[in-house]
Coordinates of N, CA, C and O and ligand atoms in Angstrom, one line a residue:
X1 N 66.6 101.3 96.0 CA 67.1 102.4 95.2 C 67.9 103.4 96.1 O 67.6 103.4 97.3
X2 N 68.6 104.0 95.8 CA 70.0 104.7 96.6 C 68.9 106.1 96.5 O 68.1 106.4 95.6
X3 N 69.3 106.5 97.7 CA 68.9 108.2 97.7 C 69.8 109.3 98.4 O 70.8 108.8 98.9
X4 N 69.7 110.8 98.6 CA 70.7 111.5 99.0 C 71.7 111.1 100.2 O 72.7 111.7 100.3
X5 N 71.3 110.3 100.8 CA 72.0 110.2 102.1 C 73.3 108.9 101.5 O 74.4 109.0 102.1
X6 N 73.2 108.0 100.5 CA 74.1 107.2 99.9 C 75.1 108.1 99.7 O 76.0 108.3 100.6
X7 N 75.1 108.8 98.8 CA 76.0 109.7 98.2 C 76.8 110.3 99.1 O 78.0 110.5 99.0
X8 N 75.8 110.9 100.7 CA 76.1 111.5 102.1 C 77.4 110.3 102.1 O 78.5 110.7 101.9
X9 N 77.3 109.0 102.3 CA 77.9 108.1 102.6 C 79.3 107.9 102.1 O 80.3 107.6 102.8
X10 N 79.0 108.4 100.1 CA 80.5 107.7 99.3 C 81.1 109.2 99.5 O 82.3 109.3 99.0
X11 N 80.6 110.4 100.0 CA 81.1 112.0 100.0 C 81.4 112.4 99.0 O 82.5 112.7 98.6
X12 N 79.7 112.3 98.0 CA 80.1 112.7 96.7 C 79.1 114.2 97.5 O 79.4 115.4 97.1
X13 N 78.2 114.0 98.3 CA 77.6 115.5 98.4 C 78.2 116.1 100.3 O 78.2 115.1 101.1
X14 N 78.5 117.0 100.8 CA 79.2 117.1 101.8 C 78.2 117.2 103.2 O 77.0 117.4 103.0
X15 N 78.6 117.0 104.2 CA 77.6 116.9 105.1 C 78.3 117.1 106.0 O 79.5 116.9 105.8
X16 N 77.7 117.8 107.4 CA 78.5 118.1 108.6 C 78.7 116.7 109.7 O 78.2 116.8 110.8
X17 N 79.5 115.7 109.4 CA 79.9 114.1 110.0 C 80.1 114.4 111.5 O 81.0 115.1 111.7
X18 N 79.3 113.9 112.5 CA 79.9 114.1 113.8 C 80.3 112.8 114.0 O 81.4 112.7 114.6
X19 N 79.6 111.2 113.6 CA 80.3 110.3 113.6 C 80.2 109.1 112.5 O 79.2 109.1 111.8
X20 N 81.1 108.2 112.3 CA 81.8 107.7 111.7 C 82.2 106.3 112.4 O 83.3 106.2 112.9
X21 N 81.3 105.1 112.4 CA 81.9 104.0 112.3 C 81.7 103.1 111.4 O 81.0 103.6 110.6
X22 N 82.1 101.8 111.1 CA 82.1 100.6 110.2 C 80.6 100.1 109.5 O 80.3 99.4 108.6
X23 N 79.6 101.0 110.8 CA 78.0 100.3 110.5 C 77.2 101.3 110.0 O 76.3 101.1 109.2
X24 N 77.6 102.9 110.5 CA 77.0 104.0 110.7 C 77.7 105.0 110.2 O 78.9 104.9 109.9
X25 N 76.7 106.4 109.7 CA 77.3 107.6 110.0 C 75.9 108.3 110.4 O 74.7 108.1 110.2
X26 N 76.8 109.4 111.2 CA 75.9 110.9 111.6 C 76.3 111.7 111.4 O 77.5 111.8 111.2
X27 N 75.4 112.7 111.2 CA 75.9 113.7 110.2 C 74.3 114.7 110.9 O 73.4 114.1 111.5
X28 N 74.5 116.3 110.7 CA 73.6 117.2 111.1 C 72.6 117.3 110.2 O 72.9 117.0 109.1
X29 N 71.3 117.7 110.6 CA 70.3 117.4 109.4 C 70.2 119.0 108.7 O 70.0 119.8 109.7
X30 N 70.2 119.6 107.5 CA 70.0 120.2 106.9 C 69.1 121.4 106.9 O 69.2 122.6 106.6
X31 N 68.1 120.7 107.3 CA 66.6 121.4 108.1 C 66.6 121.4 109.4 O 65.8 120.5 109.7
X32 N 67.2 121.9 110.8 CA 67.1 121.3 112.0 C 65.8 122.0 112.5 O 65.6 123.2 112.5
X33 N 65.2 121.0 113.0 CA 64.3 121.4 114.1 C 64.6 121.2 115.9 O 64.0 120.8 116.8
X34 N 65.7 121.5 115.7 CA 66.1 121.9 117.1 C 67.6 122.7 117.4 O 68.3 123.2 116.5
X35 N 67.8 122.6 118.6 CA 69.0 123.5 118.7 C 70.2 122.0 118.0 O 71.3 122.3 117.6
X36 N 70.0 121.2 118.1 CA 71.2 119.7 118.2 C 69.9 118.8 117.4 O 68.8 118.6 117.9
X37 N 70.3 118.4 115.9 CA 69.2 117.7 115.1 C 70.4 117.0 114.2 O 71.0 117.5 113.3
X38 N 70.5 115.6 114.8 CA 71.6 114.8 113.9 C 71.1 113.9 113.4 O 70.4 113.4 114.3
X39 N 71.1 113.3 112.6 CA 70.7 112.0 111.7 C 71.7 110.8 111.8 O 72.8 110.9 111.3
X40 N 71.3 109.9 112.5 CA 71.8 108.4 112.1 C 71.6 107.4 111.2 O 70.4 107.4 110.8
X41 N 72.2 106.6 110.7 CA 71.8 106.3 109.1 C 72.9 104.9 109.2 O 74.1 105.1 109.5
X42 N 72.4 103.7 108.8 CA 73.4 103.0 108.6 C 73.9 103.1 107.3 O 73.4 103.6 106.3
X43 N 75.3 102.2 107.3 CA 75.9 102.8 105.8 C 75.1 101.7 105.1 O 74.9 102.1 104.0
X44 N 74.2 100.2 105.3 CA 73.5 99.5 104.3 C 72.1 100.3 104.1 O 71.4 100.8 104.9
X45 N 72.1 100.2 103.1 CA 71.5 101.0 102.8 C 69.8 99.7 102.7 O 69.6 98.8 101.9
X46 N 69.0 100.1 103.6 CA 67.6 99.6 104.6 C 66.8 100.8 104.0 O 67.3 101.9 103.8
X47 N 65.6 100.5 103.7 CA 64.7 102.0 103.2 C 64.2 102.2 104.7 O 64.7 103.2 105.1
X48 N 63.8 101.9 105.2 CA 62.9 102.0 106.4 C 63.0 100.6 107.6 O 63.5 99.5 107.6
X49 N 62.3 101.3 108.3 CA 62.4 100.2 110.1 C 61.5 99.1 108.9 O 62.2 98.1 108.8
X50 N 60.6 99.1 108.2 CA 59.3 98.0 107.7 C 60.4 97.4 106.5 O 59.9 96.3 106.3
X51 N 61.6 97.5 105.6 CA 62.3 96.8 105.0 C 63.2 96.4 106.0 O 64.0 95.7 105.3
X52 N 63.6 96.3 107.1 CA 64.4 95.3 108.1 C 64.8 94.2 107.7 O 64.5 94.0 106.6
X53 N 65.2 93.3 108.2 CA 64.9 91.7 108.4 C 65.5 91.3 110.0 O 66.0 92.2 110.7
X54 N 65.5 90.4 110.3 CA 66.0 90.1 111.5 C 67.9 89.8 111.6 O 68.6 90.0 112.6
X55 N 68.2 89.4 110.2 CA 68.8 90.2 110.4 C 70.1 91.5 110.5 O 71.3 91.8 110.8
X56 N 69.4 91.8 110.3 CA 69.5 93.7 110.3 C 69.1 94.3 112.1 O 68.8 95.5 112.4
X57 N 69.1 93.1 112.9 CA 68.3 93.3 114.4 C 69.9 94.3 115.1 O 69.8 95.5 115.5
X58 N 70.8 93.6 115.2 CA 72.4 94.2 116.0 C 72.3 95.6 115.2 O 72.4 96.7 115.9
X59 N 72.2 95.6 113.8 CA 72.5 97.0 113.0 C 71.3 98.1 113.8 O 71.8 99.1 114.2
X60 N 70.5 98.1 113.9 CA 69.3 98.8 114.7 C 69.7 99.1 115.5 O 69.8 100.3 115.6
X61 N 70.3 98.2 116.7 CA 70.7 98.2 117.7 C 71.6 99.3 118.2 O 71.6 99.9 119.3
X62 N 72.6 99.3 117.0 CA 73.7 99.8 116.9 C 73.4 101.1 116.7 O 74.1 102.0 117.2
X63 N 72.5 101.4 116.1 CA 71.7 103.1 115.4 C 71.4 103.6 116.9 O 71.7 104.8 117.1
X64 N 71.0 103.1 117.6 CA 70.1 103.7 119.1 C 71.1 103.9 120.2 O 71.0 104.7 121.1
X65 N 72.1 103.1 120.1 CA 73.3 103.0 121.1 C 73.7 104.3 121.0 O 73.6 105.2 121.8
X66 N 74.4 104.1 119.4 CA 75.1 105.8 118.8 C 75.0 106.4 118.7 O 75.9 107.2 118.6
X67 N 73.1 106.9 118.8 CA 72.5 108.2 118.7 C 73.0 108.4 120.5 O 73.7 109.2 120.9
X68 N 72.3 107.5 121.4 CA 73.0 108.0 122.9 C 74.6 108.4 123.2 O 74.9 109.3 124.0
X69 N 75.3 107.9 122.6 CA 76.9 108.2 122.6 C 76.9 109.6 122.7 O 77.2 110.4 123.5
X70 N 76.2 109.7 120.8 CA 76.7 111.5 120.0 C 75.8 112.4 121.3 O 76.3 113.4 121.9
X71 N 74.5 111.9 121.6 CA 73.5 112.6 122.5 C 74.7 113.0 123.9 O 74.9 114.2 124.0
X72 N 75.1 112.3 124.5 CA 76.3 112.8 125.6 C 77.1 113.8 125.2 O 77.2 114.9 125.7
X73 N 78.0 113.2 123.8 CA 78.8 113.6 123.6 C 78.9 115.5 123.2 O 79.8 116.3 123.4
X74 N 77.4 115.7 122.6 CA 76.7 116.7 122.5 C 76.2 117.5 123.8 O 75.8 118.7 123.6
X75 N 76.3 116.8 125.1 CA 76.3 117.7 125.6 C 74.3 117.9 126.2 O 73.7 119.0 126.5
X76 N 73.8 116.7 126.1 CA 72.1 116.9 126.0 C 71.8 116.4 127.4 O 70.8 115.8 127.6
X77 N 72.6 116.5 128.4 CA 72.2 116.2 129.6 C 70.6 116.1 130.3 O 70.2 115.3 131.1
X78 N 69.9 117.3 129.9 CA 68.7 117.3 129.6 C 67.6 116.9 129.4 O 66.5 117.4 129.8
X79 N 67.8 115.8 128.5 CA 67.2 114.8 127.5 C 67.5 115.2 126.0 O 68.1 116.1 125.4
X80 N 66.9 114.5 125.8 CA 66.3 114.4 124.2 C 65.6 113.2 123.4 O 65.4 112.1 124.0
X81 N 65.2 113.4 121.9 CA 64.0 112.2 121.6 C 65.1 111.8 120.6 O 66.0 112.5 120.3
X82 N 64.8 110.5 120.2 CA 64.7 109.6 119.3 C 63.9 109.7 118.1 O 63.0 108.8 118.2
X83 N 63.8 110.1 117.3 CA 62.6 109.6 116.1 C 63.0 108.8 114.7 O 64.1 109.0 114.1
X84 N 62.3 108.0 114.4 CA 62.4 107.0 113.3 C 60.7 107.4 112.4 O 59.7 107.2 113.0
X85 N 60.7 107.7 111.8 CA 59.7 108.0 110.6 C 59.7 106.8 109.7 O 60.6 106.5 108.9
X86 N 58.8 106.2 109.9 CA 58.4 105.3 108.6 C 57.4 104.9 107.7 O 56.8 103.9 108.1
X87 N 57.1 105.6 106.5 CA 56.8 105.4 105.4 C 55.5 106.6 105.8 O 55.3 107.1 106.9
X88 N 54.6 106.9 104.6 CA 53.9 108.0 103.9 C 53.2 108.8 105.4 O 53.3 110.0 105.5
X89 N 52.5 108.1 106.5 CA 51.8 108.3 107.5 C 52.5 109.4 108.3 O 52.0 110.5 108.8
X90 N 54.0 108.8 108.3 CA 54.7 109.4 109.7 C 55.5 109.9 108.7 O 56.6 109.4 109.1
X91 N 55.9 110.9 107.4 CA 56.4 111.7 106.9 C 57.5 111.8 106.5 O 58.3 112.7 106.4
X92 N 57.8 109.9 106.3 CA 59.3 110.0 105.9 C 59.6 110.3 104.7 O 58.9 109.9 103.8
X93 N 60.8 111.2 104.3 CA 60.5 112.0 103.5 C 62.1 111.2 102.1 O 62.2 111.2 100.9
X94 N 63.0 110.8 103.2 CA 64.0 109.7 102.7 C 64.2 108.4 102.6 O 64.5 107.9 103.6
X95 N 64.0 107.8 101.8 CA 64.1 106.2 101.6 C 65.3 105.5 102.4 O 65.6 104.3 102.2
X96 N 66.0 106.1 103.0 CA 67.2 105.2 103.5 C 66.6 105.4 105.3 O 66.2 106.4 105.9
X97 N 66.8 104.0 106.0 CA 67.0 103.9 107.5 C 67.2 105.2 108.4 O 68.2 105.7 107.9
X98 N 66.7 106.2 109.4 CA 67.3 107.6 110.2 C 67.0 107.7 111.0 O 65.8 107.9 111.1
X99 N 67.5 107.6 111.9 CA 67.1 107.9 113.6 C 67.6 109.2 113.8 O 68.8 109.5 113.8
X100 N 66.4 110.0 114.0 CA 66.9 111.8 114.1 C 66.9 111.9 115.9 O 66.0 111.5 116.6
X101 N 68.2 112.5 116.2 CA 68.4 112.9 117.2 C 67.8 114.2 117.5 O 67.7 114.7 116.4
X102 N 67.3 115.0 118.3 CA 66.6 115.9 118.4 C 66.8 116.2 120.3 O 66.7 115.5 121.3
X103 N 67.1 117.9 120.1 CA 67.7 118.2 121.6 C 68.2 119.8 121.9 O 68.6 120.5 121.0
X104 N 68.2 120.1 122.8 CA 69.0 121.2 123.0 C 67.6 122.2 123.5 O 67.8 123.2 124.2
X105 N 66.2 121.8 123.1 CA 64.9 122.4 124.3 C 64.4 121.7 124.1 O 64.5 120.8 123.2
X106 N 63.2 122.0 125.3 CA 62.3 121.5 125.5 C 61.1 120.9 124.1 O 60.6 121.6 123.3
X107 N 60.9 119.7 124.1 CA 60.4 119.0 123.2 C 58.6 118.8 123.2 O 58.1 118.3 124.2
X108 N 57.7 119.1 122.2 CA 56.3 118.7 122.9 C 56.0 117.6 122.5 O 56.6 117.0 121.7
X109 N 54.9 117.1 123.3 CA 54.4 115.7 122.9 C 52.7 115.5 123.3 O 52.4 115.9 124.4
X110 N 51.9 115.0 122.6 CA 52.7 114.0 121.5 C 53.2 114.7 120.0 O 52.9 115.8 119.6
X111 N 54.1 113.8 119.2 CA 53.7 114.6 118.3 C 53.0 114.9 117.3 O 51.7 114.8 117.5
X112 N 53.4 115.3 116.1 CA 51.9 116.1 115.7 C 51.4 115.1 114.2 O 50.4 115.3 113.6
Ligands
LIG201 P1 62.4 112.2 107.3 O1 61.4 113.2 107.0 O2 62.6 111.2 106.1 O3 62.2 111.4 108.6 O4 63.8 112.9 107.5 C1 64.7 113.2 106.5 C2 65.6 114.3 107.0 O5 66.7 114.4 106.2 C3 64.9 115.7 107.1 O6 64.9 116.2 108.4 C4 65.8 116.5 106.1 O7 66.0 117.8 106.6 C5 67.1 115.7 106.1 N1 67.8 115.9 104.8 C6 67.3 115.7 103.6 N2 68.3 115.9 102.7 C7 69.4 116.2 103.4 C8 70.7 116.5 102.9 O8 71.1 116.5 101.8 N3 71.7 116.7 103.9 C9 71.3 116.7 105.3 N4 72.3 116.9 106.1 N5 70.1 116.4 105.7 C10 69.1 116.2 104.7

């Protein structure tokens, strides 16, 4: 089933795009919990890491590469985390694939 981030995709609803390729888009998250909080999202639409298949393995791939690109390109020399949420436990809250970029301070761990 399609959810807000599809639409994010055909730009029927507007979103702040920092990138844009053939597999992917990123775009700023809404709610940030950090100073730099961007969402990666493939454009097929995958509910979660647990609807995958193998393969969908390069497309994954591809989500972690790009989140490090935009992470440079942002300027996070510093570090920053990675997160993937999947399903009721770990509070995913959107049915489509997201690797939230998260950066710009100091981060705690574990999380909560
Ligand atoms: P989850 O909790 O599923 O891991 O993360 C979903 C994220 O999507 C949340 O951080 C939330 O703020 C963000 N989000 C939900 N709806 C929208 C939207 O319409 N636009 C943007 N830019 N972010 C959204």
């Amino acid at each position: 089933m399609s959810t807000i981030f599809k639409k994010i995709i055909d730009r029927q609803i507007p979103a702040d795009i920092v990138h844009e390729d053939d597999l992917c888009l990123a775009f700023r998250d809404i709610h940030p919990h950090a100073p730099t909080h961007i969402l990666v999202i493939p454009k097929k639409e995958i509910a979660g890491v647990s609807a995958a298949t193998a393969q969908d393995s390069v497309l994954l791939g591809h989500l972690i590469f790009t989140a490090g690109q935009i992470a440079a390109r942002e300027g996070l020399s510093n570090g920053y985390r990675l997160v993937i949420n999947n399903g009721a436990d770990a509070g995913q809250s959107v049915d489509h694939l997201h690797v939230h970029l998260l950066g710009g301070r100091a981060l705690g761990w574990p999380p909560g």
